[in-house]
Tab-separated table of N, CA and C in Angstrom:
chain	number	residue	atom	x	y	z
Y	25	MET	N	-72.168	11.533	-2.578
Y	25	MET	CA	-70.773	11.429	-2.919
Y	25	MET	C	-70.545	12.128	-4.241
Y	26	ALA	N	-69.454	12.925	-4.273
Y	26	ALA	CA	-69.170	13.661	-5.499
Y	26	ALA	C	-68.496	12.757	-6.493
Y	27	GLU	N	-68.739	13.011	-7.735
Y	27	GLU	CA	-68.145	12.202	-8.796
Y	27	GLU	C	-67.854	13.077	-9.997
Y	28	MET	N	-66.703	12.823	-10.616
Y	28	MET	CA	-66.365	13.599	-11.802
Y	28	MET	C	-66.732	12.818	-13.036
Y	29	ASP	N	-67.133	13.503	-13.993
Y	29	ASP	CA	-67.448	12.882	-15.266
Y	29	ASP	C	-66.214	12.909	-16.135
Y	30	THR	N	-65.664	11.762	-16.362
Y	30	THR	CA	-64.457	11.701	-17.198
Y	30	THR	C	-64.751	11.160	-18.582
Y	31	SER	N	-65.972	11.052	-18.890
Y	31	SER	CA	-66.291	10.542	-20.223
Y	31	SER	C	-65.917	11.572	-21.280
Y	32	SER	N	-65.773	11.115	-22.446
Y	32	SER	CA	-65.353	12.001	-23.517
Y	32	SER	C	-66.400	13.062	-23.828
Y	33	GLY	N	-67.524	12.778	-23.410
Y	33	GLY	CA	-68.570	13.772	-23.591
Y	33	GLY	C	-68.925	13.939	-25.051
Y	34	GLY	N	-70.021	14.310	-25.273
Y	34	GLY	CA	-70.442	14.510	-26.640
Y	34	GLY	C	-70.634	15.967	-26.943
Y	35	GLY	N	-70.510	16.735	-25.888
Y	35	GLY	CA	-70.687	18.146	-26.129
Y	35	GLY	C	-72.127	18.576	-25.988
Y	36	HIS	N	-72.998	17.681	-25.629
Y	36	HIS	CA	-74.390	18.062	-25.576
Y	36	HIS	C	-74.979	18.005	-24.199
Y	37	LYS	N	-74.157	17.625	-23.174
Y	37	LYS	CA	-74.777	17.428	-21.871
Y	37	LYS	C	-74.878	18.719	-21.088
Y	38	LYS	N	-73.691	19.255	-20.610
Y	38	LYS	CA	-73.766	20.403	-19.724
Y	38	LYS	C	-73.226	21.665	-20.363
Y	39	GLY	N	-72.316	21.541	-21.249
Y	39	GLY	CA	-71.680	22.715	-21.829
Y	39	GLY	C	-72.535	23.392	-22.885
Y	40	GLY	N	-73.534	22.784	-23.207
Y	40	GLY	CA	-74.362	23.402	-24.208
Y	40	GLY	C	-73.995	22.917	-25.591
Y	41	PRO	N	-74.731	23.264	-26.499
Y	41	PRO	CA	-74.445	22.795	-27.854
Y	41	PRO	C	-73.194	23.452	-28.430
Y	42	GLY	N	-72.365	22.643	-29.041
Y	42	GLY	CA	-71.167	23.138	-29.718
Y	42	GLY	C	-69.936	23.223	-28.841
Y	43	VAL	N	-70.055	23.021	-27.525
Y	43	VAL	CA	-68.896	23.085	-26.619
Y	43	VAL	C	-68.414	21.662	-26.383
Y	44	LYS	N	-67.176	21.445	-26.747
Y	44	LYS	CA	-66.619	20.099	-26.562
Y	44	LYS	C	-65.661	20.101	-25.383
Y	45	LYS	N	-65.772	19.117	-24.539
Y	45	LYS	CA	-64.796	18.928	-23.451
Y	45	LYS	C	-63.601	18.174	-24.007
Y	46	PRO	N	-62.389	18.568	-23.575
Y	46	PRO	CA	-61.223	17.818	-24.062
Y	46	PRO	C	-61.239	16.398	-23.511
Y	47	LYS	N	-60.791	15.523	-24.306
Y	47	LYS	CA	-60.757	14.118	-23.913
Y	47	LYS	C	-59.615	13.908	-22.930
Y	48	LYS	N	-59.928	13.353	-21.792
Y	48	LYS	CA	-58.882	13.082	-20.791
Y	48	LYS	C	-58.234	11.743	-21.090
Y	49	LEU	N	-56.901	11.790	-21.063
Y	49	LEU	CA	-56.158	10.557	-21.306
Y	49	LEU	C	-55.719	9.959	-19.987
Y	50	SER	N	-55.497	8.712	-19.990
Y	50	SER	CA	-55.045	8.019	-18.785
Y	50	SER	C	-53.609	8.425	-18.466
Y	51	THR	N	-53.312	8.732	-17.209
Y	51	THR	CA	-51.958	9.104	-16.792
Y	51	THR	C	-51.211	7.926	-16.170
Y	52	ARG	N	-51.777	6.798	-16.149
Y	52	ARG	CA	-51.137	5.617	-15.558
Y	52	ARG	C	-50.035	5.133	-16.492
Y	53	VAL	N	-48.802	4.966	-15.895
Y	53	VAL	CA	-47.651	4.482	-16.656
Y	53	VAL	C	-47.296	3.101	-16.129
Y	54	ASP	N	-47.156	2.175	-16.998
Y	54	ASP	CA	-46.774	0.819	-16.604
Y	54	ASP	C	-45.248	0.759	-16.442
Y	55	LEU	N	-44.764	0.546	-15.213
Y	55	LEU	CA	-43.324	0.546	-14.914
Y	55	LEU	C	-42.692	-0.837	-14.993
Y	56	THR	N	-43.453	-1.831	-15.279
Y	56	THR	CA	-42.923	-3.195	-15.304
Y	56	THR	C	-41.771	-3.357	-16.301
Y	57	PRO	N	-41.846	-2.860	-17.518
Y	57	PRO	CA	-40.696	-3.012	-18.433
Y	57	PRO	C	-39.450	-2.283	-17.949
Y	58	MET	N	-39.630	-1.127	-17.291
Y	58	MET	CA	-38.458	-0.390	-16.797
Y	58	MET	C	-37.772	-1.169	-15.669
Y	59	VAL	N	-38.548	-1.780	-14.788
Y	59	VAL	CA	-37.974	-2.585	-13.716
Y	59	VAL	C	-37.246	-3.787	-14.302
Y	60	ASP	N	-37.842	-4.415	-15.301
Y	60	ASP	CA	-37.179	-5.545	-15.957
Y	60	ASP	C	-35.849	-5.108	-16.579
Y	61	LEU	N	-35.853	-3.965	-17.225
Y	61	LEU	CA	-34.620	-3.455	-17.837
Y	61	LEU	C	-33.572	-3.156	-16.777
Y	62	GLY	N	-33.997	-2.605	-15.654
Y	62	GLY	CA	-33.059	-2.317	-14.565
Y	62	GLY	C	-32.388	-3.581	-14.061
Y	63	PHE	N	-33.161	-4.631	-13.848
Y	63	PHE	CA	-32.575	-5.882	-13.382
Y	63	PHE	C	-31.679	-6.513	-14.452
Y	64	LEU	N	-32.054	-6.357	-15.697
Y	64	LEU	CA	-31.184	-6.865	-16.758
Y	64	LEU	C	-29.846	-6.138	-16.763
Y	65	LEU	N	-29.857	-4.822	-16.582
Y	65	LEU	CA	-28.603	-4.057	-16.541
Y	65	LEU	C	-27.766	-4.437	-15.332
Y	66	ILE	N	-28.411	-4.590	-14.182
Y	66	ILE	CA	-27.667	-4.988	-12.981
Y	66	ILE	C	-27.020	-6.347	-13.200
Y	67	THR	N	-27.761	-7.271	-13.748
Y	67	THR	CA	-27.226	-8.612	-14.010
Y	67	THR	C	-26.056	-8.539	-14.992
Y	68	PHE	N	-26.200	-7.708	-16.022
Y	68	PHE	CA	-25.125	-7.562	-17.012
Y	68	PHE	C	-23.848	-7.047	-16.350
Y	69	PHE	N	-23.974	-6.009	-15.520
Y	69	PHE	CA	-22.778	-5.432	-14.906
Y	69	PHE	C	-22.164	-6.368	-13.879
Y	70	VAL	N	-22.975	-7.134	-13.175
Y	70	VAL	CA	-22.430	-8.082	-12.196
Y	70	VAL	C	-21.606	-9.145	-12.900
Y	71	PHE	N	-22.105	-9.642	-14.033
Y	71	PHE	CA	-21.378	-10.711	-14.720
Y	71	PHE	C	-20.190	-10.220	-15.532
Y	72	THR	N	-20.194	-8.986	-15.959
Y	72	THR	CA	-19.105	-8.508	-16.818
Y	72	THR	C	-18.045	-7.714	-16.080
Y	73	THR	N	-18.285	-7.328	-14.836
Y	73	THR	CA	-17.323	-6.535	-14.081
Y	73	THR	C	-16.218	-7.435	-13.528
Y	74	THR	N	-14.985	-6.966	-13.636
Y	74	THR	CA	-13.879	-7.691	-13.002
Y	74	THR	C	-13.537	-6.972	-11.711
Y	75	MET	N	-13.316	-7.759	-10.707
Y	75	MET	CA	-12.970	-7.191	-9.409
Y	75	MET	C	-11.533	-6.665	-9.469
Y	76	SER	N	-11.235	-5.685	-8.642
Y	76	SER	CA	-9.878	-5.139	-8.640
Y	76	SER	C	-8.909	-6.210	-8.171
Y	77	LYS	N	-7.828	-6.293	-8.900
Y	77	LYS	CA	-6.826	-7.292	-8.565
Y	77	LYS	C	-5.776	-6.658	-7.663
Y	78	PRO	N	-5.378	-7.346	-6.610
Y	78	PRO	CA	-4.349	-6.765	-5.743
Y	78	PRO	C	-3.014	-6.711	-6.467
Y	79	THR	N	-2.343	-5.610	-6.292
Y	79	THR	CA	-1.031	-5.462	-6.907
Y	79	THR	C	0.041	-5.591	-5.836
Y	80	ALA	N	1.079	-6.251	-6.174
Y	80	ALA	CA	2.169	-6.444	-5.214
Y	80	ALA	C	3.456	-5.923	-5.824
Y	81	MET	N	4.313	-5.469	-4.945
Y	81	MET	CA	5.599	-4.954	-5.389
Y	81	MET	C	6.539	-6.125	-5.670
Y	82	ASN	N	7.244	-6.057	-6.774
Y	82	ASN	CA	8.224	-7.097	-7.079
Y	82	ASN	C	9.411	-6.957	-6.154
Y	83	MET	N	9.844	-8.068	-5.635
Y	83	MET	CA	10.967	-8.032	-4.705
Y	83	MET	C	11.924	-9.159	-5.057
Y	84	ASN	N	13.146	-8.799	-5.264
Y	84	ASN	CA	14.167	-9.795	-5.557
Y	84	ASN	C	14.854	-10.168	-4.259
Y	85	GLU	N	14.753	-11.395	-3.912
Y	85	GLU	CA	15.381	-11.861	-2.682
Y	85	GLU	C	16.639	-12.639	-3.045
Y	86	PRO	N	17.630	-12.596	-2.167
Y	86	PRO	CA	18.854	-13.337	-2.465
Y	86	PRO	C	18.594	-14.842	-2.427
Y	87	LYS	N	19.363	-15.548	-3.213
Y	87	LYS	CA	19.232	-17.002	-3.233
Y	87	LYS	C	20.004	-17.594	-2.073
Y	88	ASP	N	19.590	-18.766	-1.643
Y	88	ASP	CA	20.244	-19.428	-0.528
Y	88	ASP	C	21.453	-20.262	-0.952
Y	89	ASP	N	21.774	-20.239	-2.227
Y	89	ASP	CA	22.897	-21.024	-2.715
Y	89	ASP	C	24.211	-20.404	-2.224
Y	90	PRO	N	24.990	-21.129	-1.383
Y	90	PRO	CA	26.226	-20.520	-0.850
Y	90	PRO	C	27.289	-20.294	-1.927
Y	91	ASP	N	27.258	-21.056	-3.027
Y	91	ASP	CA	28.244	-20.858	-4.091
Y	91	ASP	C	27.917	-19.661	-4.968
Y	92	ASN	N	26.660	-19.257	-4.948
Y	92	ASN	CA	26.211	-18.181	-5.832
Y	92	ASN	C	25.745	-16.964	-5.027
Y	93	GLN	N	26.488	-16.620	-3.992
Y	93	GLN	CA	26.100	-15.477	-3.175
Y	93	GLN	C	26.623	-14.185	-3.791
Y	94	LEU	N	25.848	-13.151	-3.623
Y	94	LEU	CA	26.209	-11.849	-4.142
Y	94	LEU	C	27.229	-11.201	-3.212
Y	95	LYS	N	28.339	-10.820	-3.790
Y	95	LYS	CA	29.367	-10.139	-2.999
Y	95	LYS	C	29.067	-8.646	-3.018
Y	96	VAL	N	29.102	-8.059	-1.839
Y	96	VAL	CA	28.795	-6.642	-1.699
Y	96	VAL	C	30.014	-5.948	-1.122
Y	97	LYS	N	30.337	-4.812	-1.726
Y	97	LYS	CA	31.458	-4.030	-1.189
Y	97	LYS	C	31.039	-3.374	0.118
Y	98	ASN	N	31.978	-3.301	1.052
Y	98	ASN	CA	31.695	-2.646	2.325
Y	98	ASN	C	31.342	-1.177	2.139
Y	99	SER	N	31.993	-0.538	1.181
Y	99	SER	CA	31.743	0.892	0.977
Y	99	SER	C	30.355	1.160	0.412
Y	100	GLY	N	29.741	0.175	-0.227
Y	100	GLY	CA	28.426	0.386	-0.829
Y	100	GLY	C	27.281	-0.185	-0.035
Y	101	ALA	N	27.579	-0.828	1.087
Y	101	ALA	CA	26.525	-1.493	1.854
Y	101	ALA	C	26.003	-0.604	2.977
Y	102	MET	N	24.720	-0.622	3.139
Y	102	MET	CA	24.074	0.047	4.273
Y	102	MET	C	23.084	-0.945	4.862
Y	103	THR	N	23.245	-1.222	6.141
Y	103	THR	CA	22.355	-2.157	6.807
Y	103	THR	C	21.328	-1.371	7.597
Y	104	ILE	N	20.069	-1.690	7.380
Y	104	ILE	CA	18.956	-1.025	8.062
Y	104	ILE	C	18.305	-2.046	8.971
Y	105	LEU	N	18.239	-1.715	10.248
Y	105	LEU	CA	17.660	-2.616	11.235
Y	105	LEU	C	16.350	-2.023	11.746
Y	106	LEU	N	15.332	-2.831	11.810
Y	106	LEU	CA	14.015	-2.373	12.246
Y	106	LEU	C	13.785	-2.835	13.675
Y	107	GLY	N	13.534	-1.878	14.553
Y	107	GLY	CA	13.308	-2.201	15.956
Y	107	GLY	C	11.860	-1.999	16.332
Y	108	LYS	N	11.595	-2.113	17.619
Y	108	LYS	CA	10.222	-1.920	18.075
Y	108	LYS	C	9.923	-0.429	18.212
Y	109	ALA	N	8.678	-0.095	18.333
Y	109	ALA	CA	8.195	1.286	18.472
Y	109	ALA	C	8.655	2.163	17.310
Y	110	ASP	N	8.635	1.639	16.103
Y	110	ASP	CA	8.970	2.382	14.878
Y	110	ASP	C	10.375	2.977	14.904
Y	111	GLN	N	11.290	2.318	15.549
Y	111	GLN	CA	12.680	2.772	15.576
Y	111	GLN	C	13.452	2.103	14.452
Y	112	VAL	N	14.343	2.858	13.850
Y	112	VAL	CA	15.175	2.350	12.766
Y	112	VAL	C	16.629	2.574	13.158
Y	113	TYR	N	17.427	1.548	12.980
Y	113	TYR	CA	18.861	1.636	13.255
Y	113	TYR	C	19.593	1.317	11.963
Y	114	TYR	N	20.769	1.875	11.815
Y	114	TYR	CA	21.506	1.622	10.585
Y	114	TYR	C	22.997	1.744	10.837
Y	115	TYR	N	23.744	1.141	9.970
Y	115	TYR	CA	25.188	1.333	9.940
Y	115	TYR	C	25.672	1.108	8.517
Y	116	MET	N	26.800	1.701	8.215
Y	116	MET	CA	27.369	1.600	6.880
Y	116	MET	C	28.462	0.547	6.884
Y	117	GLY	N	28.562	-0.195	5.826
Y	117	GLY	CA	29.621	-1.195	5.697
Y	117	GLY	C	29.394	-2.375	6.609
Y	118	GLU	N	30.506	-2.903	7.109
Y	118	GLU	CA	30.440	-4.066	7.983
Y	118	GLU	C	30.580	-3.620	9.431
Y	119	LEU	N	29.776	-4.178	10.282
Y	119	LEU	CA	29.801	-3.829	11.700
Y	119	LEU	C	30.982	-4.540	12.363
Y	120	THR	N	31.850	-3.756	12.968
Y	120	THR	CA	33.002	-4.339	13.667
Y	120	THR	C	32.842	-4.148	15.163
Y	121	ALA	N	33.445	-5.026	15.934
Y	121	ALA	CA	33.295	-4.988	17.387
Y	121	ALA	C	33.897	-3.718	17.985
Y	122	GLU	N	35.036	-3.299	17.474
Y	122	GLU	CA	35.690	-2.119	18.060
Y	122	GLU	C	35.050	-0.801	17.611
Y	123	GLY	N	34.405	-0.783	16.462
Y	123	GLY	CA	33.802	0.461	15.979
Y	123	GLY	C	32.282	0.476	16.038
Y	124	ALA	N	31.706	-0.461	16.760
Y	124	ALA	CA	30.238	-0.594	16.770
Y	124	ALA	C	29.548	0.630	17.351
Y	125	SER	N	30.136	1.227	18.370
Y	125	SER	CA	29.474	2.369	19.012
Y	125	SER	C	29.434	3.588	18.087
Y	126	GLN	N	30.452	3.741	17.203
Y	126	GLN	CA	30.427	4.855	16.264
Y	126	GLN	C	29.596	4.530	15.018
Y	127	GLN	N	29.584	3.269	14.614
Y	127	GLN	CA	28.877	2.886	13.398
Y	127	GLN	C	27.371	2.783	13.603
Y	128	PHE	N	26.967	2.253	14.719
Y	128	PHE	CA	25.564	1.941	14.963
Y	128	PHE	C	24.810	3.220	15.335
Y	129	LYS	N	23.835	3.598	14.503
Y	129	LYS	CA	23.086	4.838	14.718
Y	129	LYS	C	21.599	4.548	14.699
Y	130	SER	N	20.858	5.401	15.363
Y	130	SER	CA	19.402	5.225	15.374
Y	130	SER	C	18.731	6.436	14.729
Y	131	THR	N	17.574	6.198	14.172
Y	131	THR	CA	16.789	7.245	13.528
Y	131	THR	C	15.321	6.808	13.539
Y	132	ASN	N	14.528	7.496	12.776
Y	132	ASN	CA	13.112	7.110	12.672
Y	132	ASN	C	12.741	7.058	11.186
Y	133	TYR	N	11.501	6.723	10.905
Y	133	TYR	CA	11.078	6.579	9.510
Y	133	TYR	C	11.020	7.922	8.783
Y	134	LYS	N	10.920	8.996	9.533
Y	134	LYS	CA	10.884	10.319	8.905
Y	134	LYS	C	12.256	10.691	8.334
Y	135	ASP	N	13.318	10.335	9.045
Y	135	ASP	CA	14.664	10.728	8.639
Y	135	ASP	C	15.375	9.684	7.789
Y	136	ILE	N	14.882	8.460	7.792
Y	136	ILE	CA	15.597	7.407	7.065
Y	136	ILE	C	15.582	7.660	5.561
Y	137	ARG	N	14.560	8.360	5.078
Y	137	ARG	CA	14.478	8.643	3.638
Y	137	ARG	C	15.692	9.445	3.172
Y	138	GLN	N	16.049	10.486	3.921
Y	138	GLN	CA	17.189	11.312	3.535
Y	138	GLN	C	18.498	10.530	3.643
Y	139	ILE	N	18.591	9.661	4.641
Y	139	ILE	CA	19.805	8.854	4.804
Y	139	ILE	C	19.956	7.891	3.624
Y	140	ILE	N	18.852	7.298	3.207
Y	140	ILE	CA	18.882	6.400	2.050
Y	140	ILE	C	19.282	7.173	0.791
Y	141	LEU	N	18.718	8.360	0.631
Y	141	LEU	CA	19.055	9.177	-0.541
Y	141	LEU	C	20.518	9.597	-0.537
Y	142	ASP	N	21.024	9.984	0.631
Y	142	ASP	CA	22.430	10.382	0.726
Y	142	ASP	C	23.353	9.219	0.354
Y	143	LYS	N	23.028	8.025	0.829
Y	143	LYS	CA	23.838	6.848	0.510
Y	143	LYS	C	23.764	6.545	-0.980
Y	144	LYS	N	22.577	6.713	-1.539
Y	144	LYS	CA	22.406	6.434	-2.967
Y	144	LYS	C	23.214	7.396	-3.823
Y	145	LYS	N	23.251	8.666	-3.418
Y	145	LYS	CA	24.000	9.670	-4.178
Y	145	LYS	C	25.500	9.466	-4.046
Y	146	ALA	N	25.949	8.997	-2.871
Y	146	ALA	CA	27.380	8.882	-2.607
Y	146	ALA	C	27.986	7.594	-3.137
Y	147	THR	N	27.154	6.638	-3.544
Y	147	THR	CA	27.661	5.327	-3.931
Y	147	THR	C	27.339	5.049	-5.395
Y	148	PRO	N	28.307	4.532	-6.152
Y	148	PRO	CA	27.987	4.115	-7.529
Y	148	PRO	C	26.918	3.021	-7.505
Y	149	LEU	N	26.032	3.045	-8.490
Y	149	LEU	CA	24.886	2.138	-8.487
Y	149	LEU	C	25.310	0.670	-8.471
Y	150	GLY	N	26.422	0.346	-9.093
Y	150	GLY	CA	26.874	-1.043	-9.115
Y	150	GLY	C	27.288	-1.565	-7.755
Y	151	ASP	N	27.702	-0.663	-6.862
Y	151	ASP	CA	28.156	-1.071	-5.538
Y	151	ASP	C	27.088	-0.905	-4.462
Y	152	LEU	N	25.979	-0.280	-4.805
Y	152	LEU	CA	24.957	0.054	-3.808
Y	152	LEU	C	24.181	-1.182	-3.367
Y	153	MET	N	24.034	-1.358	-2.053
Y	153	MET	CA	23.234	-2.462	-1.525
Y	153	MET	C	22.698	-2.082	-0.157
Y	154	TYR	N	21.379	-2.195	-0.006
Y	154	TYR	CA	20.735	-1.970	1.281
Y	154	TYR	C	20.337	-3.330	1.837
Y	155	ILE	N	20.754	-3.588	3.049
Y	155	ILE	CA	20.433	-4.851	3.706
Y	155	ILE	C	19.434	-4.534	4.817
Y	156	ILE	N	18.269	-5.109	4.718
Y	156	ILE	CA	17.187	-4.827	5.664
Y	156	ILE	C	17.054	-6.012	6.604
Y	157	LYS	N	17.097	-5.710	7.893
Y	157	LYS	CA	16.972	-6.764	8.897
Y	157	LYS	C	15.938	-6.317	9.924
Y	158	ALA	N	15.033	-7.191	10.243
Y	158	ALA	CA	13.981	-6.865	11.207
Y	158	ALA	C	14.223	-7.605	12.507
Y	159	ASP	N	14.137	-6.869	13.602
Y	159	ASP	CA	14.233	-7.473	14.920
Y	159	ASP	C	12.940	-8.228	15.210
Y	160	LYS	N	12.971	-9.115	16.159
Y	160	LYS	CA	11.760	-9.887	16.474
Y	160	LYS	C	10.673	-8.997	17.083
Y	161	GLU	N	11.049	-7.820	17.568
Y	161	GLU	CA	10.067	-6.892	18.129
Y	161	GLU	C	9.457	-5.983	17.060
Y	162	ALA	N	10.028	-5.971	15.868
Y	162	ALA	CA	9.495	-5.135	14.787
Y	162	ALA	C	8.185	-5.736	14.291
Y	163	VAL	N	7.302	-4.865	13.840
Y	163	VAL	CA	6.011	-5.325	13.337
Y	163	VAL	C	6.043	-5.355	11.812
Y	164	PHE	N	5.070	-6.025	11.248
Y	164	PHE	CA	5.004	-6.182	9.789
Y	164	PHE	C	4.932	-4.832	9.088
Y	165	LYS	N	4.258	-3.881	9.709
Y	165	LYS	CA	4.129	-2.532	9.137
Y	165	LYS	C	5.503	-1.898	8.926
Y	166	ASN	N	6.445	-2.152	9.836
Y	166	ASN	CA	7.784	-1.594	9.693
Y	166	ASN	C	8.471	-2.122	8.436
Y	167	GLY	N	8.313	-3.409	8.166
Y	167	GLY	CA	8.887	-3.992	6.952
Y	167	GLY	C	8.291	-3.384	5.701
Y	168	ILE	N	6.989	-3.186	5.716
Y	168	ILE	CA	6.319	-2.578	4.562
Y	168	ILE	C	6.766	-1.129	4.407
Y	169	ASP	N	6.883	-0.416	5.527
Y	169	ASP	CA	7.303	0.987	5.458
Y	169	ASP	C	8.698	1.135	4.859
Y	170	ILE	N	9.614	0.265	5.249
Y	170	ILE	CA	10.978	0.412	4.721
Y	170	ILE	C	11.033	0.008	3.241
Y	171	LEU	N	10.198	-0.956	2.846
Y	171	LEU	CA	10.129	-1.295	1.418
Y	171	LEU	C	9.503	-0.145	0.629
Y	172	ASP	N	8.543	0.540	1.236
Y	172	ASP	CA	7.977	1.730	0.593
Y	172	ASP	C	9.038	2.808	0.423
Y	173	GLU	N	9.886	2.971	1.435
Y	173	GLU	CA	10.963	3.961	1.327
Y	173	GLU	C	11.911	3.610	0.178
Y	174	MET	N	12.182	2.335	-0.004
Y	174	MET	CA	13.027	1.920	-1.123
Y	174	MET	C	12.355	2.277	-2.454
Y	175	SER	N	11.072	2.066	-2.505
Y	175	SER	CA	10.341	2.377	-3.733
Y	175	SER	C	10.268	3.881	-3.961
Y	176	ILE	N	10.009	4.637	-2.903
Y	176	ILE	CA	9.916	6.099	-3.018
Y	176	ILE	C	11.247	6.689	-3.455
Y	177	ASN	N	12.342	6.150	-2.932
Y	177	ASN	CA	13.666	6.668	-3.267
Y	177	ASN	C	14.216	6.090	-4.563
Y	178	ALA	N	13.397	5.313	-5.258
Y	178	ALA	CA	13.766	4.747	-6.566
Y	178	ALA	C	15.028	3.905	-6.488
Y	179	VAL	N	15.136	3.124	-5.427
Y	179	VAL	CA	16.234	2.171	-5.336
Y	179	VAL	C	15.867	0.997	-6.236
Y	180	PRO	N	16.699	0.694	-7.218
Y	180	PRO	CA	16.324	-0.362	-8.163
Y	180	PRO	C	16.240	-1.727	-7.482
Y	181	PRO	N	15.331	-2.569	-7.967
Y	181	PRO	CA	15.248	-3.940	-7.422
Y	181	PRO	C	16.586	-4.644	-7.596
Y	182	GLY	N	16.916	-5.458	-6.623
Y	182	GLY	CA	18.202	-6.138	-6.645
Y	182	GLY	C	19.260	-5.404	-5.857
Y	183	HIS	N	18.949	-4.191	-5.433
Y	183	HIS	CA	19.892	-3.421	-4.625
Y	183	HIS	C	19.428	-3.308	-3.181
Y	184	TYR	N	18.427	-4.072	-2.808
Y	184	TYR	CA	18.034	-4.191	-1.399
Y	184	TYR	C	17.504	-5.591	-1.187
Y	185	ALA	N	17.745	-6.073	0.012
Y	185	ALA	CA	17.331	-7.433	0.330
Y	185	ALA	C	17.026	-7.524	1.816
Y	186	GLU	N	16.138	-8.414	2.137
Y	186	GLU	CA	15.800	-8.653	3.533
Y	186	GLU	C	16.552	-9.902	3.987
Y	187	VAL	N	17.270	-9.758	5.083
Y	187	VAL	CA	18.133	-10.815	5.592
Y	187	VAL	C	17.822	-10.989	7.070
Y	188	ASP	N	18.093	-12.181	7.596
Y	188	ASP	CA	17.880	-12.422	9.023
Y	188	ASP	C	18.867	-11.610	9.850
Y	189	ILE	N	18.417	-11.189	10.992
Y	189	ILE	CA	19.251	-10.375	11.877
Y	189	ILE	C	20.204	-11.280	12.646
Y	190	SER	N	21.424	-10.774	12.910
Y	190	SER	CA	22.393	-11.569	13.668
Y	190	SER	C	22.195	-11.318	15.157
Y	191	ASP	N	22.786	-12.174	15.969
Y	191	ASP	CA	22.653	-12.027	17.425
Y	191	ASP	C	23.313	-10.737	17.907
Y	192	THR	N	24.434	-10.368	17.317
Y	192	THR	CA	25.130	-9.138	17.702
Y	192	THR	C	24.256	-7.916	17.431
Y	193	GLU	N	23.627	-7.880	16.273
Y	193	GLU	CA	22.764	-6.746	15.932
Y	193	GLU	C	21.537	-6.696	16.832
Y	194	ALA	N	20.964	-7.843	17.133
Y	194	ALA	CA	19.813	-7.879	18.034
Y	194	ALA	C	20.193	-7.395	19.430
Y	195	GLN	N	21.400	-7.770	19.862
Y	195	GLN	CA	21.875	-7.316	21.172
Y	195	GLN	C	22.109	-5.801	21.167
Y	196	LEU	N	22.657	-5.268	20.082
Y	196	LEU	CA	22.865	-3.814	19.986
Y	196	LEU	C	21.527	-3.067	20.002
Y	197	ILE	N	20.543	-3.588	19.310
Y	197	ILE	CA	19.217	-2.953	19.320
Y	197	ILE	C	18.634	-2.970	20.725
Y	198	LYS	N	18.767	-4.089	21.390
Y	198	LYS	CA	18.215	-4.209	22.743
Y	198	LYS	C	18.896	-3.229	23.703
Y	199	LEU	N	20.218	-3.133	23.634
Y	199	LEU	CA	20.952	-2.207	24.512
Y	199	LEU	C	20.589	-0.757	24.208
Y	200	THR	N	20.460	-0.422	22.928
Y	200	THR	CA	20.106	0.948	22.536
Y	200	THR	C	18.696	1.301	23.000
Y	201	GLU	N	17.778	0.364	22.854
Y	201	GLU	CA	16.402	0.632	23.290
Y	201	GLU	C	16.318	0.778	24.808
Y	202	GLU	N	17.085	-0.010	25.527
Y	202	GLU	CA	17.102	0.133	26.986
Y	202	GLU	C	17.708	1.476	27.391
Y	203	ALA	N	18.777	1.877	26.703
Y	203	ALA	CA	19.428	3.156	27.025
Y	203	ALA	C	18.520	4.344	26.708
Y	204	ASN	N	17.708	4.217	25.649
Y	204	ASN	CA	16.816	5.318	25.262
Y	204	ASN	C	15.442	5.226	25.912
Y	205	GLY	N	15.221	4.188	26.701
Y	205	GLY	CA	13.937	4.053	27.391
Y	205	GLY	C	12.781	3.677	26.476
Y	206	ILE	N	13.067	2.982	25.405
Y	206	ILE	CA	12.011	2.566	24.469
Y	206	ILE	C	11.439	1.243	24.950
Y	207	LYS	N	10.152	1.249	25.152
Y	207	LYS	CA	9.486	0.032	25.655
Y	207	LYS	C	8.563	-0.530	24.621
């Protein structure tokens, strides 16, 4: 079996007199302190890190007090109705029985942004009010999407509110969806 001589040598064995072999140093590195330091750092970061906190959009909802209800001008009100299959319906002012077919319009989330902006530009800020109503077929995502549109269009808080849908509006949505073949 072959074997290397790693002794420091005295210079007198094989190299002859006066020839010194360099002293070989050990190349073994003890990693135990580095592993300990790594675990200490991991422990430090686990205990000192704060988890991300969920942020929520502030929303001012109307109060249920009948004596303290906010009066909205018909000229400044826009009602947005959320239907099924990402359909959006809207009308300006107050919905009347004789003018419902002309007032009640349908659109989608792509076009509602421009409609909201047009209403915002045409109405003084003090009179502006968006009333959001969701049909029972609308999904939660639709409510979030329309609130995002309010935020994107910089509609100030207090100028939009979510209100329960009336039976007349629900019936109009149902008739419109049947006429357009929306299932």
